[in-house]
PDB file of C-alpha atoms in Angstrom:
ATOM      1  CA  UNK A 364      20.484 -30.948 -51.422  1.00 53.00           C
ATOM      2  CA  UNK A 365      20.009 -33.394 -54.262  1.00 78.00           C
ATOM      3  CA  UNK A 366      15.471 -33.226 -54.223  1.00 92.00           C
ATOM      4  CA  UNK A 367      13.451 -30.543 -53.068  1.00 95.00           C
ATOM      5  CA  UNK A 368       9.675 -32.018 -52.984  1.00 95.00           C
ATOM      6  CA  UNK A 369       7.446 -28.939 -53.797  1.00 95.00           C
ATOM      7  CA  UNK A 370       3.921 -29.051 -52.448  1.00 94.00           C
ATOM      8  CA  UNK A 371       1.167 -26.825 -53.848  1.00 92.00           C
ATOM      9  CA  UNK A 372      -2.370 -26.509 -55.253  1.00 89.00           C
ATOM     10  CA  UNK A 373      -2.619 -26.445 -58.617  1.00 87.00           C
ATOM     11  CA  UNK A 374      -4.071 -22.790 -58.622  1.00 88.00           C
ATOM     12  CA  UNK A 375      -0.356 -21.832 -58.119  1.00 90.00           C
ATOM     13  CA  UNK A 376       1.330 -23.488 -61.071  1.00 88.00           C
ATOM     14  CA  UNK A 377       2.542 -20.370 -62.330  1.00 88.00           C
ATOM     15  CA  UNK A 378       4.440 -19.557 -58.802  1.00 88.00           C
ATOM     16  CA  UNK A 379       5.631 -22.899 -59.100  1.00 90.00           C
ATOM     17  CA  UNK A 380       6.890 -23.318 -62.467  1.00 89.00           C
ATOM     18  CA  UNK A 381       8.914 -19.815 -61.366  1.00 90.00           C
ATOM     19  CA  UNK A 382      10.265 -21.194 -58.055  1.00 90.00           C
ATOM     20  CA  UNK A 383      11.532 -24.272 -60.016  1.00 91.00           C
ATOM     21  CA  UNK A 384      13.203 -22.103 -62.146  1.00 91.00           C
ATOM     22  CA  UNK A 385      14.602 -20.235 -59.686  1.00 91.00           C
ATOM     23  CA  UNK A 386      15.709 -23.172 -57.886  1.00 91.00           C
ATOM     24  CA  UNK A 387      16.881 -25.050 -61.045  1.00 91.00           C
ATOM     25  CA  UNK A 388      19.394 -22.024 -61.413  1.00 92.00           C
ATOM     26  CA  UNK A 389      20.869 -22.831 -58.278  1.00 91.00           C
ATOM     27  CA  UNK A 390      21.328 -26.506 -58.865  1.00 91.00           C
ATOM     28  CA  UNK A 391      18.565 -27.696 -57.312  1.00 91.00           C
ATOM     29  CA  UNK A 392      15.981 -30.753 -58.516  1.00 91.00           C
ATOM     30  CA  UNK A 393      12.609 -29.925 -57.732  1.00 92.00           C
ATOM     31  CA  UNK A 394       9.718 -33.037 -57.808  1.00 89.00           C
ATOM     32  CA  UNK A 395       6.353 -31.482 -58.553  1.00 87.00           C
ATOM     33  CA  UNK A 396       3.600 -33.929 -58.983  1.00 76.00           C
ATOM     34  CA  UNK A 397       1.758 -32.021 -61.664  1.00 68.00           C
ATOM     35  CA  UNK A 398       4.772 -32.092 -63.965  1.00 56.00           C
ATOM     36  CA  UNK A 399       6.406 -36.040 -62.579  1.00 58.00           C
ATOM     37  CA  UNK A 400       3.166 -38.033 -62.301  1.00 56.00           C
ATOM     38  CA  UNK A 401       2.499 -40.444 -65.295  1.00 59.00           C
ATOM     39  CA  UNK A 402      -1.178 -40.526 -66.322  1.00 58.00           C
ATOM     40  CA  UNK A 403      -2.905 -42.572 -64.752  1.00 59.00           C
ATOM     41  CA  UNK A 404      -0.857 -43.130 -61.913  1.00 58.00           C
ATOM     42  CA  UNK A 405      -1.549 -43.740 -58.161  1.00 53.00           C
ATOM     43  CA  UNK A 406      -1.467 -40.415 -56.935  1.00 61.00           C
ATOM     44  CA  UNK A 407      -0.897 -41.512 -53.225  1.00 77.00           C
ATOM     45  CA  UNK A 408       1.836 -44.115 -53.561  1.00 85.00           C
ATOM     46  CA  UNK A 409       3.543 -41.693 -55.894  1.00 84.00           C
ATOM     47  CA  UNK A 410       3.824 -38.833 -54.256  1.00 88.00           C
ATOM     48  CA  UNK A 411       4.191 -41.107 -50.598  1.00 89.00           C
ATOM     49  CA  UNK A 412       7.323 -42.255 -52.610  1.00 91.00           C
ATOM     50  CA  UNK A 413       8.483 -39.304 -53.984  1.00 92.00           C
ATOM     51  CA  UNK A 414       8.250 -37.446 -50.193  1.00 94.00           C
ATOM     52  CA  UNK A 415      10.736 -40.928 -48.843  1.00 95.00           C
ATOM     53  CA  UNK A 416      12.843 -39.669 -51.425  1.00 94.00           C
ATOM     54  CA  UNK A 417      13.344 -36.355 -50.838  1.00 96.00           C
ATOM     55  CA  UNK A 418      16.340 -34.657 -49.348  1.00 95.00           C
ATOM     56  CA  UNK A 419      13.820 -31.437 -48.014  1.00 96.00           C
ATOM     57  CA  UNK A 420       9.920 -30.383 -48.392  1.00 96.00           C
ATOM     58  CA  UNK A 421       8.595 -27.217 -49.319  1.00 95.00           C
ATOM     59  CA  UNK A 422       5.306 -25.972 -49.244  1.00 94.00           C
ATOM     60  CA  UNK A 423       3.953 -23.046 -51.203  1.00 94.00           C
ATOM     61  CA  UNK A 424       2.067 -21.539 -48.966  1.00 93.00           C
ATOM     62  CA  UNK A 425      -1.449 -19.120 -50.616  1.00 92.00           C
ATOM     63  CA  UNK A 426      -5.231 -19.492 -50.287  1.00 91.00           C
ATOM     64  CA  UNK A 427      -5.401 -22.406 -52.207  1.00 90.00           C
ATOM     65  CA  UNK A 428      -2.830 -24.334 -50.394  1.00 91.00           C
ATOM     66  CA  UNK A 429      -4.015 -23.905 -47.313  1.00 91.00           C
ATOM     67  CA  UNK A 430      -7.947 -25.197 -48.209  1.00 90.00           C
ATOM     68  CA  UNK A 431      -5.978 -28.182 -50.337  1.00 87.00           C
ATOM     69  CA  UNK A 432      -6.594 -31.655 -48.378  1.00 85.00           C
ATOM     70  CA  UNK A 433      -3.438 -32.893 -50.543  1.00 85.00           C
ATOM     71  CA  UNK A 434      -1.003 -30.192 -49.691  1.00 89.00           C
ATOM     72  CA  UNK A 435      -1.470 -31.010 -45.564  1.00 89.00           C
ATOM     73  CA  UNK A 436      -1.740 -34.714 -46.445  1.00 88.00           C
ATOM     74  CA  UNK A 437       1.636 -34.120 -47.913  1.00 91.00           C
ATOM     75  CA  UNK A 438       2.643 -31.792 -45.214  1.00 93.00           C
ATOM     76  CA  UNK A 439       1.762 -34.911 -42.330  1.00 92.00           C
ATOM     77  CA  UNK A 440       4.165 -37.487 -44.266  1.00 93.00           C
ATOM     78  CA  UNK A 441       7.010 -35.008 -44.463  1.00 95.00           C
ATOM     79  CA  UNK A 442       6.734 -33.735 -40.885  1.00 95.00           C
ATOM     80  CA  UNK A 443       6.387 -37.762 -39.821  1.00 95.00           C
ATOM     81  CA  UNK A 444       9.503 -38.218 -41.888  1.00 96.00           C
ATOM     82  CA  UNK A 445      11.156 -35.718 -39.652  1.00 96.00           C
ATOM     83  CA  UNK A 446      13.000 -34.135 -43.673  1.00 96.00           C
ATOM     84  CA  UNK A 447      13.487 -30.259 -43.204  1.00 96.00           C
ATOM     85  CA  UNK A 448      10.227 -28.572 -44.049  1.00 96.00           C
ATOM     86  CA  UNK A 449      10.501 -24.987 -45.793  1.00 94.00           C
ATOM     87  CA  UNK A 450       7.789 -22.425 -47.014  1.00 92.00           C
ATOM     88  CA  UNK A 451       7.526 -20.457 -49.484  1.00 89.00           C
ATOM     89  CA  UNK A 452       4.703 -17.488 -48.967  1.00 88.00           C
ATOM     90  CA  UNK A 453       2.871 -17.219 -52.291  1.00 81.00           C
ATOM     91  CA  UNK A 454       1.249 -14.125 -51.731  1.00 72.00           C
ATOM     92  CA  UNK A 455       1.161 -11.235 -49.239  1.00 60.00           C
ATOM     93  CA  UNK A 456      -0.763 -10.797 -45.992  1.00 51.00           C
ATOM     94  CA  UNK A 457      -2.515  -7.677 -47.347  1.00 51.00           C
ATOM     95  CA  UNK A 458      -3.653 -10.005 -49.845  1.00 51.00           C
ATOM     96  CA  UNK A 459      -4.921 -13.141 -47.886  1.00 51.00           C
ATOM     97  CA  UNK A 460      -5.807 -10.865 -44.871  1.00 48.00           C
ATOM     98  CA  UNK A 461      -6.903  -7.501 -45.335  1.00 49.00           C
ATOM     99  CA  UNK A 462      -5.849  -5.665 -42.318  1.00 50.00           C
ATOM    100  CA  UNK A 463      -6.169  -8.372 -40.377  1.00 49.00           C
ATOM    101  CA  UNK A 464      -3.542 -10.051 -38.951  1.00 48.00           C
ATOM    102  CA  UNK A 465      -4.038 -13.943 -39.465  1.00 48.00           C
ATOM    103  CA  UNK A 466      -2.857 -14.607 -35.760  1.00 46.00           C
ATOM    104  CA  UNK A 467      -5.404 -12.002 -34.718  1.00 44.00           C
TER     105      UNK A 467
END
């Protein structure tokens, strides 16, 4: 895989920056708009062009993420792009759900 385009809210950088590590130590290039993006730049052509680019799409998946209106625009251009989609679970279900089950 030559890019891995990480989606997230920015409430997760520190997940992020550890995942990109991780992945970095397994030879892997992830894009991650809040550390590619120029100032000032278009975010939606940018990160429209950085999906096309992509060999794969992962979403971290938390809280944040899933109220973000960027992460599932994101989300909709990869899945249209038929790329293979992968998430990562940034926190637990205890967590998120009590002891609820979210498909409950």
């Amino acid at each position: 895989m030559s890019k891995l385009f990480i989606s997230h809210s920015s409430k997760d950088d520190d997940v992020v920056r550890a995942l990109q590590q991780a992945l970095g130590d397994h030879a892997v290039t992830a894009w991650i708009d809040s550390r590619e993006l120029l100032p000032g730049g278009l975010l939606d052509p940018d990160i429209a062009k950085a999906i096309d680019e992509a060999a794969a799409y992962a979403v971290v998946v938390s809280p944040a993420s899933l109220q973000s209106r960027w992460v599932g625009k994101e989300l909709r251009h990869a899945l249209f792009l038929e790329i293979p989609v992968f998430l990562h679970c940034a926190f637990n279900s205890a967590n998120c759900c009590g002891d609820r089950s979210p498909l409950a």
